[in-house]
mmCIF file of C-alpha atoms and ligand atoms in Angstrom:
data_model
loop_
_atom_site.group_PDB
_atom_site.id
_atom_site.type_symbol
_atom_site.label_atom_id
_atom_site.label_comp_id
_atom_site.label_asym_id
_atom_site.label_seq_id
_atom_site.Cartn_x
_atom_site.Cartn_y
_atom_site.Cartn_z
ATOM 1 C CA MET A 15 -10.036 -8.203 15.845
ATOM 2 C CA GLN A 16 -13.514 -7.792 16.954
ATOM 3 C CA LYS A 17 -16.067 -5.844 15.867
ATOM 4 C CA GLY A 18 -16.082 -3.128 18.454
ATOM 5 C CA ASN A 19 -11.806 -3.261 18.744
ATOM 6 C CA ASN A 20 -10.424 0.147 18.043
ATOM 7 C CA ILE A 21 -8.035 0.086 15.180
ATOM 8 C CA LEU A 22 -4.917 2.505 15.083
ATOM 9 C CA LEU A 23 -3.891 3.057 11.828
ATOM 10 C CA THR A 24 -0.111 5.104 11.667
ATOM 11 C CA GLY A 25 -0.119 6.760 7.678
ATOM 12 C CA GLY A 26 -3.715 6.357 7.895
ATOM 13 C CA ALA A 27 -4.528 9.683 5.894
ATOM 14 C CA GLY A 28 -2.235 7.839 3.225
ATOM 15 C CA TYR A 29 -3.618 6.447 -0.274
ATOM 16 C CA ILE A 30 -3.636 2.632 1.154
ATOM 17 C CA GLY A 31 -4.739 4.353 4.572
ATOM 18 C CA SER A 32 -7.742 6.476 3.890
ATOM 19 C CA HIS A 33 -9.479 3.410 2.064
ATOM 20 C CA THR A 34 -8.493 0.884 5.004
ATOM 21 C CA ALA A 35 -10.168 3.271 7.350
ATOM 22 C CA VAL A 36 -13.550 3.201 5.381
ATOM 23 C CA VAL A 37 -13.386 -0.295 5.240
ATOM 24 C CA LEU A 38 -12.916 -0.659 9.039
ATOM 25 C CA ALA A 39 -15.148 1.703 9.946
ATOM 26 C CA ASP A 40 -17.756 0.137 7.350
ATOM 27 C CA ALA A 41 -17.169 -2.817 9.178
ATOM 28 C CA GLY A 42 -17.903 -1.828 12.786
ATOM 29 C CA TYR A 43 -14.041 -1.102 14.665
ATOM 30 C CA GLY A 44 -13.023 2.324 15.799
ATOM 31 C CA VAL A 45 -10.668 4.193 13.766
ATOM 32 C CA THR A 46 -7.339 6.461 14.653
ATOM 33 C CA LEU A 47 -5.790 8.262 12.105
ATOM 34 C CA TYR A 48 -2.352 8.866 12.930
ATOM 35 C CA ASP A 49 -0.425 10.670 10.443
ATOM 36 C CA ASN A 50 1.851 13.374 9.785
ATOM 37 C CA PHE A 51 0.728 14.618 6.324
ATOM 38 C CA SER A 52 3.969 14.565 4.915
ATOM 39 C CA ASN A 53 2.646 12.901 2.082
ATOM 40 C CA SER A 54 -1.212 13.351 2.626
ATOM 41 C CA SER A 55 -3.997 16.259 2.931
ATOM 42 C CA ARG A 56 -6.195 17.027 5.724
ATOM 43 C CA SER A 57 -9.048 16.980 3.784
ATOM 44 C CA VAL A 58 -9.099 13.155 3.422
ATOM 45 C CA ILE A 59 -10.308 13.454 6.592
ATOM 46 C CA GLN A 60 -13.631 15.562 5.786
ATOM 47 C CA ASN A 61 -13.967 13.188 2.799
ATOM 48 C CA LEU A 62 -13.906 9.272 5.333
ATOM 49 C CA GLN A 63 -16.448 11.761 6.968
ATOM 50 C CA THR A 64 -18.937 11.475 4.382
ATOM 51 C CA ILE A 65 -18.172 8.496 2.657
ATOM 52 C CA THR A 66 -19.127 6.526 6.047
ATOM 53 C CA GLY A 67 -21.259 9.019 8.107
ATOM 54 C CA GLN A 68 -18.913 8.307 10.706
ATOM 55 C CA ARG A 69 -16.527 9.579 12.499
ATOM 56 C CA PHE A 70 -12.303 9.295 12.831
ATOM 57 C CA ASN A 71 -10.426 10.305 15.665
ATOM 58 C CA LEU A 72 -7.510 12.416 14.220
ATOM 59 C CA VAL A 73 -3.653 12.362 16.384
ATOM 60 C CA GLU A 74 -1.470 14.361 13.717
ATOM 61 C CA GLY A 75 1.726 13.056 14.611
ATOM 62 C CA ASP A 76 5.348 11.736 13.586
ATOM 63 C CA VAL A 77 5.959 8.038 14.078
ATOM 64 C CA ARG A 78 9.118 8.793 15.309
ATOM 65 C CA ASP A 79 7.723 10.608 18.076
ATOM 66 C CA THR A 80 7.103 8.167 20.578
ATOM 67 C CA ALA A 81 5.797 9.594 23.667
ATOM 68 C CA THR A 82 2.742 10.938 21.181
ATOM 69 C CA LEU A 83 2.111 7.963 20.263
ATOM 70 C CA GLU A 84 2.089 6.217 23.648
ATOM 71 C CA ARG A 85 -0.777 8.881 24.305
ATOM 72 C CA ALA A 86 -2.527 8.203 21.403
ATOM 73 C CA LEU A 87 -2.943 4.508 21.990
ATOM 74 C CA ARG A 88 -3.367 4.776 25.411
ATOM 75 C CA GLU A 89 -6.244 7.283 25.095
ATOM 76 C CA HIS A 90 -8.008 5.527 22.153
ATOM 77 C CA ASP A 91 -7.705 2.264 23.659
ATOM 78 C CA ILE A 92 -6.212 0.284 20.818
ATOM 79 C CA GLU A 93 -6.041 -2.367 20.305
ATOM 80 C CA ALA A 94 -3.703 -3.108 16.985
ATOM 81 C CA VAL A 95 -2.379 -1.597 14.846
ATOM 82 C CA ILE A 96 -2.198 -1.228 11.265
ATOM 83 C CA HIS A 97 1.485 0.656 10.546
ATOM 84 C CA PHE A 98 1.137 2.034 7.189
ATOM 85 C CA ALA A 99 3.232 5.434 7.817
ATOM 86 C CA GLY A 100 6.175 5.629 5.310
ATOM 87 C CA LEU A 101 7.917 7.080 2.723
ATOM 88 C CA LYS A 102 7.348 4.604 -0.375
ATOM 89 C CA ALA A 103 9.476 6.398 -3.180
ATOM 90 C CA VAL A 104 12.251 4.140 -4.771
ATOM 91 C CA GLY A 105 14.249 6.464 -7.135
ATOM 92 C CA GLU A 106 14.228 8.963 -3.670
ATOM 93 C CA SER A 107 15.092 6.736 -1.383
ATOM 94 C CA VAL A 108 18.713 5.990 -3.892
ATOM 95 C CA GLU A 109 18.924 9.777 -3.455
ATOM 96 C CA LYS A 110 17.842 9.903 0.449
ATOM 97 C CA PRO A 111 18.696 6.757 2.020
ATOM 98 C CA VAL A 112 19.419 8.390 5.429
ATOM 99 C CA GLU A 113 15.973 9.897 5.750
ATOM 100 C CA TYR A 114 14.529 6.645 4.107
ATOM 101 C CA PHE A 115 16.192 4.274 7.132
ATOM 102 C CA ASP A 116 14.669 6.957 9.376
ATOM 103 C CA ASN A 117 11.730 7.144 8.179
ATOM 104 C CA ASN A 118 10.665 3.803 7.418
ATOM 105 C CA VAL A 119 13.073 1.735 10.199
ATOM 106 C CA VAL A 120 13.514 4.353 13.254
ATOM 107 C CA GLY A 121 10.003 5.269 12.942
ATOM 108 C CA THR A 122 9.529 1.507 13.428
ATOM 109 C CA VAL A 123 11.566 1.754 16.325
ATOM 110 C CA SER A 124 9.705 3.602 17.768
ATOM 111 C CA LEU A 125 6.155 2.395 17.067
ATOM 112 C CA LEU A 126 6.841 -0.757 19.026
ATOM 113 C CA LYS A 127 8.223 1.083 21.460
ATOM 114 C CA ALA A 128 4.982 2.775 21.931
ATOM 115 C CA MET A 129 2.522 0.191 21.835
ATOM 116 C CA HIS A 130 5.663 -2.135 23.721
ATOM 117 C CA CYS A 131 4.714 0.169 26.730
ATOM 118 C CA ALA A 132 1.088 0.811 25.916
ATOM 119 C CA GLY A 133 0.369 -2.861 26.202
ATOM 120 C CA ILE A 134 -0.350 -3.942 22.686
ATOM 121 C CA ARG A 135 1.269 -6.931 20.914
ATOM 122 C CA ASN A 136 -1.464 -6.997 17.753
ATOM 123 C CA LEU A 137 -0.046 -5.648 14.555
ATOM 124 C CA VAL A 138 -0.205 -5.792 10.583
ATOM 125 C CA PHE A 139 2.612 -4.178 8.614
ATOM 126 C CA SER A 140 2.479 -2.566 5.051
ATOM 127 C CA SER A 141 4.998 -4.475 3.196
ATOM 128 C CA SER A 142 5.628 -4.805 -0.366
ATOM 129 C CA ALA A 143 6.050 -7.403 -3.059
ATOM 130 C CA THR A 144 9.866 -4.985 -3.424
ATOM 131 C CA VAL A 145 11.028 -7.648 -0.643
ATOM 132 C CA TYR A 146 11.418 -10.435 -2.984
ATOM 133 C CA GLY A 147 13.588 -8.381 -5.250
ATOM 134 C CA GLN A 148 14.373 -9.720 -8.441
ATOM 135 C CA PRO A 149 11.835 -13.178 -8.840
ATOM 136 C CA HIS A 150 13.613 -16.279 -9.400
ATOM 137 C CA TYR A 151 10.577 -18.301 -10.271
ATOM 138 C CA LEU A 152 6.722 -17.046 -11.200
ATOM 139 C CA PRO A 153 4.098 -16.842 -9.319
ATOM 140 C CA ILE A 154 5.990 -15.219 -6.391
ATOM 141 C CA ASP A 155 4.852 -17.290 -3.453
ATOM 142 C CA GLU A 156 5.786 -15.935 0.230
ATOM 143 C CA SER A 157 8.259 -18.625 0.938
ATOM 144 C CA HIS A 158 10.272 -16.670 -2.330
ATOM 145 C CA PRO A 159 13.727 -15.333 -0.826
ATOM 146 C CA THR A 160 13.757 -11.969 0.050
ATOM 147 C CA SER A 161 16.874 -9.668 -0.585
ATOM 148 C CA ALA A 162 16.915 -5.793 -1.882
ATOM 149 C CA THR A 163 17.734 -4.306 -4.873
ATOM 150 C CA ASN A 164 17.328 0.014 -3.149
ATOM 151 C CA PRO A 165 17.056 1.647 -0.148
ATOM 152 C CA TYR A 166 13.026 1.577 0.318
ATOM 153 C CA GLY A 167 12.774 -2.130 -0.229
ATOM 154 C CA ARG A 168 15.890 -2.785 2.525
ATOM 155 C CA THR A 169 13.817 -0.785 4.776
ATOM 156 C CA LYS A 170 11.481 -3.296 4.141
ATOM 157 C CA LEU A 171 13.291 -6.070 4.543
ATOM 158 C CA HIS A 172 14.953 -5.093 7.687
ATOM 159 C CA ILE A 173 11.537 -4.252 9.372
ATOM 160 C CA GLU A 174 9.989 -7.603 8.552
ATOM 161 C CA GLU A 175 12.830 -8.674 10.014
ATOM 162 C CA LEU A 176 13.019 -7.136 13.070
ATOM 163 C CA LEU A 177 9.330 -8.279 13.567
ATOM 164 C CA ALA A 178 10.148 -11.470 12.753
ATOM 165 C CA ASP A 179 12.583 -11.153 15.570
ATOM 166 C CA LEU A 180 10.170 -9.595 17.860
ATOM 167 C CA ALA A 181 7.594 -12.375 17.901
ATOM 168 C CA ARG A 182 10.249 -15.124 18.350
ATOM 169 C CA SER A 183 11.495 -12.861 21.194
ATOM 170 C CA ASP A 184 7.659 -12.576 22.564
ATOM 171 C CA SER A 185 5.627 -15.095 22.165
ATOM 172 C CA SER A 186 2.628 -12.759 22.921
ATOM 173 C CA GLN A 187 3.626 -11.234 20.157
ATOM 174 C CA ARG A 188 1.201 -11.308 16.725
ATOM 175 C CA ILE A 189 2.555 -9.773 13.653
ATOM 176 C CA LEU A 190 1.270 -10.112 10.142
ATOM 177 C CA CYS A 191 3.117 -8.749 7.258
ATOM 178 C CA LEU A 192 1.409 -8.531 4.451
ATOM 179 C CA ARG A 193 3.483 -8.175 1.055
ATOM 180 C CA TYR A 194 1.202 -5.425 -1.263
ATOM 181 C CA PHE A 195 1.894 -6.493 -5.375
ATOM 182 C CA ASN A 196 0.633 -3.390 -6.855
ATOM 183 C CA PRO A 197 -1.880 -1.166 -5.873
ATOM 184 C CA VAL A 198 -4.184 0.835 -7.853
ATOM 185 C CA GLY A 199 -7.608 2.396 -8.098
ATOM 186 C CA ALA A 200 -9.544 4.245 -5.880
ATOM 187 C CA HIS A 201 -12.926 4.473 -3.913
ATOM 188 C CA GLU A 202 -16.131 3.984 -5.282
ATOM 189 C CA SER A 203 -17.204 7.450 -4.437
ATOM 190 C CA GLY A 204 -14.204 8.847 -6.299
ATOM 191 C CA LEU A 205 -13.964 11.395 -2.655
ATOM 192 C CA ILE A 206 -10.643 10.003 -1.888
ATOM 193 C CA GLY A 207 -7.512 8.071 -4.084
ATOM 194 C CA GLU A 208 -4.335 8.246 -5.363
ATOM 195 C CA ASP A 209 -3.027 11.828 -6.468
ATOM 196 C CA PRO A 210 0.564 11.983 -5.609
ATOM 197 C CA ASN A 211 2.049 15.559 -5.545
ATOM 198 C CA ASP A 212 5.020 15.667 -7.209
ATOM 199 C CA ILE A 213 4.883 13.652 -10.877
ATOM 200 C CA PRO A 214 4.176 10.948 -10.417
ATOM 201 C CA ASN A 215 5.815 7.481 -10.474
ATOM 202 C CA ASN A 216 4.290 5.038 -10.688
ATOM 203 C CA LEU A 217 2.011 3.908 -13.795
ATOM 204 C CA MET A 218 -1.377 4.300 -13.062
ATOM 205 C CA PRO A 219 -1.842 7.545 -11.169
ATOM 206 C CA TYR A 220 0.794 8.471 -14.663
ATOM 207 C CA ILE A 221 -2.320 7.255 -17.059
ATOM 208 C CA ALA A 222 -4.537 9.309 -15.246
ATOM 209 C CA ARG A 223 -2.489 12.465 -15.182
ATOM 210 C CA VAL A 224 -1.842 12.116 -18.899
ATOM 211 C CA ALA A 225 -5.533 11.286 -19.739
ATOM 212 C CA SER A 226 -6.736 14.864 -17.717
ATOM 213 C CA GLY A 227 -4.251 16.510 -19.959
ATOM 214 C CA ARG A 228 -2.019 17.230 -16.486
ATOM 215 C CA LEU A 229 0.536 15.569 -18.604
ATOM 216 C CA PRO A 230 1.486 15.332 -22.965
ATOM 217 C CA HIS A 231 2.262 11.415 -22.864
ATOM 218 C CA LEU A 232 3.146 8.005 -21.008
ATOM 219 C CA ASN A 233 6.602 7.054 -21.366
ATOM 220 C CA VAL A 234 6.562 3.317 -21.442
ATOM 221 C CA PHE A 235 9.989 1.998 -20.320
ATOM 222 C CA GLY A 236 11.524 -0.403 -22.546
ATOM 223 C CA ASP A 237 9.340 -2.697 -24.891
ATOM 224 C CA ASP A 238 11.749 -4.857 -25.250
ATOM 225 C CA TYR A 239 11.003 -7.712 -22.593
ATOM 226 C CA ASP A 240 10.581 -10.972 -22.393
ATOM 227 C CA THR A 241 7.127 -10.729 -21.938
ATOM 228 C CA PRO A 242 3.961 -10.701 -24.523
ATOM 229 C CA ASP A 243 4.178 -7.657 -25.764
ATOM 230 C CA GLY A 244 7.530 -7.019 -24.821
ATOM 231 C CA THR A 245 6.077 -4.366 -21.849
ATOM 232 C CA GLY A 246 6.653 -4.604 -17.967
ATOM 233 C CA VAL A 247 3.648 -7.293 -16.663
ATOM 234 C CA ARG A 248 2.450 -6.383 -12.904
ATOM 235 C CA ASP A 249 -0.124 -7.890 -11.206
ATOM 236 C CA TYR A 250 -2.150 -4.968 -9.940
ATOM 237 C CA ILE A 251 -4.804 -5.123 -7.214
ATOM 238 C CA HIS A 252 -7.541 -2.562 -6.516
ATOM 239 C CA VAL A 253 -6.756 -0.398 -3.724
ATOM 240 C CA MET A 254 -10.488 -1.338 -2.454
ATOM 241 C CA ASP A 255 -9.365 -4.841 -2.970
ATOM 242 C CA LEU A 256 -6.673 -4.532 -0.319
ATOM 243 C CA ALA A 257 -8.618 -2.278 2.270
ATOM 244 C CA ASP A 258 -10.470 -5.723 2.360
ATOM 245 C CA GLY A 259 -7.617 -8.157 2.843
ATOM 246 C CA HIS A 260 -6.764 -5.819 5.547
ATOM 247 C CA LEU A 261 -9.755 -6.123 7.840
ATOM 248 C CA ALA A 262 -9.209 -9.918 7.310
ATOM 249 C CA GLY A 263 -5.538 -9.672 8.258
ATOM 250 C CA LEU A 264 -6.926 -8.472 11.871
ATOM 251 C CA MET A 265 -9.636 -10.602 12.528
ATOM 252 C CA HIS A 266 -7.120 -13.367 11.636
ATOM 253 C CA LEU A 267 -5.116 -12.017 14.219
ATOM 254 C CA GLN A 268 -7.108 -12.951 16.914
ATOM 255 C CA LYS A 269 -6.720 -16.601 16.131
ATOM 256 C CA SER A 270 -3.026 -16.377 15.593
ATOM 257 C CA THR A 271 0.445 -16.037 17.032
ATOM 258 C CA GLY A 272 3.954 -14.953 15.722
ATOM 259 C CA TRP A 273 5.081 -12.916 13.146
ATOM 260 C CA GLN A 274 3.424 -14.628 9.565
ATOM 261 C CA ALA A 275 3.881 -12.616 6.092
ATOM 262 C CA ILE A 276 0.940 -13.187 3.114
ATOM 263 C CA ASN A 277 0.927 -11.687 -0.311
ATOM 264 C CA LEU A 278 -2.066 -8.803 -1.471
ATOM 265 C CA GLY A 279 -1.949 -9.531 -5.343
ATOM 266 C CA THR A 280 -4.530 -10.983 -7.149
ATOM 267 C CA GLY A 281 -2.440 -13.934 -9.071
ATOM 268 C CA LYS A 282 -2.707 -12.035 -12.371
ATOM 269 C CA GLY A 283 0.244 -10.029 -14.742
ATOM 270 C CA PHE A 284 -0.726 -7.340 -16.428
ATOM 271 C CA SER A 285 1.558 -5.388 -18.799
ATOM 272 C CA VAL A 286 1.525 -1.557 -19.195
ATOM 273 C CA LEU A 287 0.353 -1.581 -22.989
ATOM 274 C CA GLU A 288 -2.419 -3.827 -21.412
ATOM 275 C CA MET A 289 -3.524 -1.465 -18.175
ATOM 276 C CA VAL A 290 -3.042 2.017 -21.191
ATOM 277 C CA ARG A 291 -5.715 0.524 -23.203
ATOM 278 C CA ALA A 292 -8.467 -0.411 -20.135
ATOM 279 C CA PHE A 293 -7.865 3.218 -19.384
ATOM 280 C CA GLU A 294 -8.592 4.328 -22.709
ATOM 281 C CA GLN A 295 -11.569 2.613 -22.313
ATOM 282 C CA ALA A 296 -12.781 3.690 -19.032
ATOM 283 C CA CYS A 297 -12.038 6.852 -19.598
ATOM 284 C CA GLY A 298 -12.981 7.603 -23.660
ATOM 285 C CA ARG A 299 -10.202 9.286 -24.447
ATOM 286 C CA PRO A 300 -6.643 8.260 -26.370
ATOM 287 C CA ILE A 301 -3.763 7.749 -24.291
ATOM 288 C CA PRO A 302 -0.856 9.109 -25.899
ATOM 289 C CA TYR A 303 2.669 6.904 -25.140
ATOM 290 C CA GLN A 304 6.064 6.488 -25.768
ATOM 291 C CA ILE A 305 8.163 4.222 -26.045
ATOM 292 C CA THR A 306 11.460 5.125 -23.842
ATOM 293 C CA ASP A 307 14.584 2.826 -22.339
ATOM 294 C CA ARG A 308 14.132 0.608 -19.701
ATOM 295 C CA ARG A 309 14.105 2.187 -16.343
ATOM 296 C CA ALA A 310 16.846 1.245 -14.262
ATOM 297 C CA GLY A 311 15.900 -1.356 -12.044
ATOM 298 C CA ASP A 312 12.686 -2.658 -13.365
ATOM 299 C CA ILE A 313 12.013 -6.102 -13.784
ATOM 300 C CA ALA A 314 10.098 -7.648 -16.905
ATOM 301 C CA THR A 315 7.455 -9.798 -14.997
ATOM 302 C CA CYS A 316 6.056 -10.207 -11.238
ATOM 303 C CA TYR A 317 2.717 -11.380 -9.972
ATOM 304 C CA ALA A 318 1.695 -13.117 -6.159
ATOM 305 C CA LYS A 319 1.031 -16.688 -5.636
ATOM 306 C CA ALA A 320 -2.370 -15.699 -3.842
ATOM 307 C CA ASP A 321 -3.188 -18.908 -2.433
ATOM 308 C CA LYS A 322 -1.901 -18.198 1.032
ATOM 309 C CA ALA A 323 -4.117 -15.508 1.698
ATOM 310 C CA TRP A 324 -7.594 -17.369 0.679
ATOM 311 C CA GLN A 325 -6.118 -20.400 2.784
ATOM 312 C CA HIS A 326 -5.206 -18.683 6.017
ATOM 313 C CA LEU A 327 -7.257 -15.003 5.570
ATOM 314 C CA GLY A 328 -9.826 -16.285 3.769
ATOM 315 C CA TRP A 329 -9.759 -13.360 1.484
ATOM 316 C CA ARG A 330 -9.208 -13.114 -2.362
ATOM 317 C CA ALA A 331 -8.649 -9.893 -4.496
ATOM 318 C CA GLU A 332 -12.159 -10.109 -6.341
ATOM 319 C CA ARG A 333 -12.255 -6.111 -8.586
ATOM 320 C CA THR A 334 -11.810 -6.373 -12.417
ATOM 321 C CA LEU A 335 -9.427 -4.238 -14.332
ATOM 322 C CA GLU A 336 -12.072 -2.226 -15.965
ATOM 323 C CA GLU A 337 -13.131 -1.367 -12.111
ATOM 324 C CA MET A 338 -9.392 -0.483 -11.112
ATOM 325 C CA CYS A 339 -9.298 1.974 -14.240
ATOM 326 C CA THR A 340 -12.803 3.576 -13.913
ATOM 327 C CA SER A 341 -12.597 4.268 -10.129
ATOM 328 C CA ALA A 342 -9.503 5.588 -10.646
ATOM 329 C CA TRP A 343 -11.067 7.587 -13.595
ATOM 330 C CA ARG A 344 -13.792 8.452 -11.373
ATOM 331 C CA PHE A 345 -11.296 10.709 -8.207
ATOM 332 C CA THR A 346 -9.213 12.112 -11.671
ATOM 333 C CA GLN A 347 -11.763 13.873 -12.785
ATOM 334 C CA ARG A 348 -13.256 14.723 -9.569
ATOM 335 C CA ALA A 349 -9.992 16.067 -7.906
ATOM 336 C CA VAL A 350 -9.480 17.880 -11.375
ATOM 337 C CA SER A 351 -12.512 19.624 -10.755
ATOM 338 C CA SER A 352 -11.640 20.895 -7.371
ATOM 339 C CA ALA A 353 -8.451 21.741 -8.021
HETATM 340 P P1 LIG B 11 1.219 7.284 0.972
HETATM 341 O O1 LIG B 11 2.254 7.758 0.993
HETATM 342 O O2 LIG B 11 0.219 7.567 0.231
HETATM 343 O O3 LIG B 11 0.437 6.891 2.936
HETATM 344 C C1 LIG B 11 1.604 6.671 3.982
HETATM 345 C C2 LIG B 11 1.269 7.631 4.906
HETATM 346 O O4 LIG B 11 2.088 8.133 5.921
HETATM 347 C C3 LIG B 11 1.041 9.205 4.700
HETATM 348 O O5 LIG B 11 -0.267 9.894 4.789
HETATM 349 C C4 LIG B 11 2.026 10.426 4.870
HETATM 350 O O6 LIG B 11 1.688 11.682 5.340
HETATM 351 C C5 LIG B 11 2.198 9.223 6.363
HETATM 352 N N1 LIG B 11 3.628 9.093 6.820
HETATM 353 C C6 LIG B 11 4.771 8.964 6.251
HETATM 354 N N2 LIG B 11 5.985 9.168 6.951
HETATM 355 C C7 LIG B 11 4.680 9.093 8.447
HETATM 356 C C8 LIG B 11 5.510 9.310 9.883
HETATM 357 N N3 LIG B 11 6.823 8.981 10.300
HETATM 358 N N4 LIG B 11 4.870 9.754 10.627
HETATM 359 C C9 LIG B 11 3.240 10.002 10.226
HETATM 360 N N5 LIG B 11 2.789 9.510 9.340
HETATM 361 C C10 LIG B 11 4.116 9.277 8.348
HETATM 362 O O7 LIG B 11 1.114 5.582 0.842
HETATM 363 P P2 LIG B 11 0.199 4.528 0.872
HETATM 364 O O8 LIG B 11 0.721 4.157 -0.820
HETATM 365 O O9 LIG B 11 -0.952 4.733 1.357
HETATM 366 O O10 LIG B 11 1.422 3.378 1.125
HETATM 367 C C11 LIG B 11 1.604 3.229 2.526
HETATM 368 C C12 LIG B 11 2.498 2.226 3.219
HETATM 369 O O11 LIG B 11 2.085 0.931 1.779
HETATM 370 C C13 LIG B 11 3.583 2.612 3.127
HETATM 371 O O12 LIG B 11 4.429 2.398 4.103
HETATM 372 C C14 LIG B 11 4.098 1.845 1.306
HETATM 373 O O13 LIG B 11 5.666 1.788 1.498
HETATM 374 C C15 LIG B 11 3.157 0.347 1.510
HETATM 375 N N6 LIG B 11 3.770 0.083 0.261
HETATM 376 C C16 LIG B 11 2.962 0.605 -0.880
HETATM 377 C C17 LIG B 11 2.748 0.614 -2.092
HETATM 378 C C18 LIG B 11 2.605 1.242 -3.260
HETATM 379 O O14 LIG B 11 2.697 0.541 -4.371
HETATM 380 N N7 LIG B 11 1.362 2.739 -2.626
HETATM 381 C C19 LIG B 11 2.932 -0.686 -2.416
HETATM 382 C C20 LIG B 11 3.335 -1.833 -1.219
HETATM 383 C C21 LIG B 11 3.766 -1.300 0.020
HETATM 384 C C1 LIG B 12 4.621 -0.622 -13.631
HETATM 385 C C2 LIG B 12 5.239 -0.237 -14.658
HETATM 386 C C3 LIG B 12 7.229 -0.003 -15.088
HETATM 387 C C4 LIG B 12 5.953 4.714 -14.707
HETATM 388 C C5 LIG B 12 6.383 -0.129 -7.793
HETATM 389 C C6 LIG B 12 7.773 -0.166 -6.686
HETATM 390 C C7 LIG B 12 7.108 -1.130 -5.329
HETATM 391 C C8 LIG B 12 5.675 -0.922 -5.125
HETATM 392 C C9 LIG B 12 4.990 -0.629 -6.230
HETATM 393 C C10 LIG B 12 5.792 0.078 -2.635
HETATM 394 C C11 LIG B 12 6.379 -1.580 -15.013
HETATM 395 C C12 LIG B 12 6.008 0.643 -16.315
HETATM 396 C C13 LIG B 12 5.398 2.494 -15.048
HETATM 397 C C14 LIG B 12 5.829 4.486 -16.186
HETATM 398 C C15 LIG B 12 6.346 2.932 -17.099
HETATM 399 N N1 LIG B 12 6.399 0.792 -4.010
HETATM 400 N N2 LIG B 12 5.728 1.735 -16.018
HETATM 401 N N3 LIG B 12 5.597 4.263 -17.513
HETATM 402 O O1 LIG B 12 7.538 -0.339 -10.507
HETATM 403 O O2 LIG B 12 6.120 -2.599 -10.494
HETATM 404 O O3 LIG B 12 6.779 -1.336 -8.427
HETATM 405 O O4 LIG B 12 5.608 0.473 -6.323
HETATM 406 O O5 LIG B 12 6.762 -0.798 -2.342
HETATM 407 O O6 LIG B 12 8.102 -1.354 -4.618
HETATM 408 O O7 LIG B 12 9.239 -0.135 -7.093
HETATM 409 O O8 LIG B 12 5.103 -0.394 -9.981
HETATM 410 O O9 LIG B 12 3.983 1.760 -11.037
HETATM 411 O O10 LIG B 12 6.409 1.883 -10.905
HETATM 412 O O11 LIG B 12 5.851 0.443 -12.718
HETATM 413 O O12 LIG B 12 6.483 2.260 -18.533
HETATM 414 O O13 LIG B 12 5.764 6.159 -16.295
HETATM 415 O O14 LIG B 12 5.055 -0.230 -15.566
HETATM 416 O O15 LIG B 12 8.700 -0.170 -15.958
HETATM 417 O O16 LIG B 12 6.495 -2.077 -15.988
HETATM 418 P P1 LIG B 12 6.709 -1.362 -9.642
HETATM 419 P P2 LIG B 12 5.348 0.747 -11.140
#
């Protein structure tokens, strides 16, 4: 997609969508956010305008509402869609599988119908490293076998398969599935970031809550893994690097056809205790923690082979672990002081 084209971001008010909106607006794209605010706040829109000095179109709606979505695609003269909208909590998906399939899979079917009617064939989909299931080897490249270990992961896998079938059925489709590893951090302004409503499931927002005194200590889920310090190792990627990856993905769509899946990770893993130490450095205070039992379903180590993104998109992650932690801390402090 070229500069000046209009891009619709489903779930654009969410964590990754909002950071991507900044990068796209800064690069000269017209950005329309489509969100039902089920897991985000309307105040994000004002913050995006403050950060970029630009105006964003907002359509409040559910992706399962095909008619509203089609109208938004036509009215805003959309060239491509980035599909972030979805539910993402693994534990919740085990308890509410129907809700997850409805929101994620039915939502995607609705989006595809709306795009078809509006004549739009360019799509970037928010996929996840979760589609690799239990790692068979490391680092994980895109040819690694896919499988799912929970309903959330299964929705991502089903959507990827649906998109591959669609691309096989229609040679004019351009579809890119970006498989994110562990997005963390925030925009340098501290105005947008990740601040879940409930107690966080993910490591970094949990650490940030402990650092700001809103939770007493971190539970480290197991220290007996086969890793250097016994705690789980993951490929944490700065959300602004991830956002840049979407810009690169959109530019790539212009010269590609068919379906493709590409990892967005750094290629490097950090343990839970390394994350704790890095965050302590960033916030200048101790993060109390307790070692507890392993979390059901967790794996020891997961990190990406990130070469394909470099070869095909000309993108690679640039930001350091320190930048991930300092930006997350800046956002947390702002969120706490304005609450
Ligand atoms: P998020 O919850 O912050 O953002 C999702 C946004 O989608 C929210 O603003 C929410 O209100 C909106 N939304 C949800 N259901 C909707 C619906 N039916 N209609 C319209 N809007 C709806 O999550 P995020 O971390 O920004 O994740 C974005 C995407 O990336 C998700 O699809 C997620 O599965 C995927 N992903 C996230 C991670 C991660 O760790 N954050 C990792 C891999 C993949
Ligand atoms: C990271 C490490 C935990 C919390 C999840 C989803 C995955 C993807 C990214 C969407 C692990 C440990 C965590 C805590 C801890 N999301 N931990 N105490 O599990 O790698 O991936 O988010 O697609 O699908 O499964 O990320 O941040 O939850 O955990 O010790 O309170 O931190 O055991 O080793 P995970 P995470």
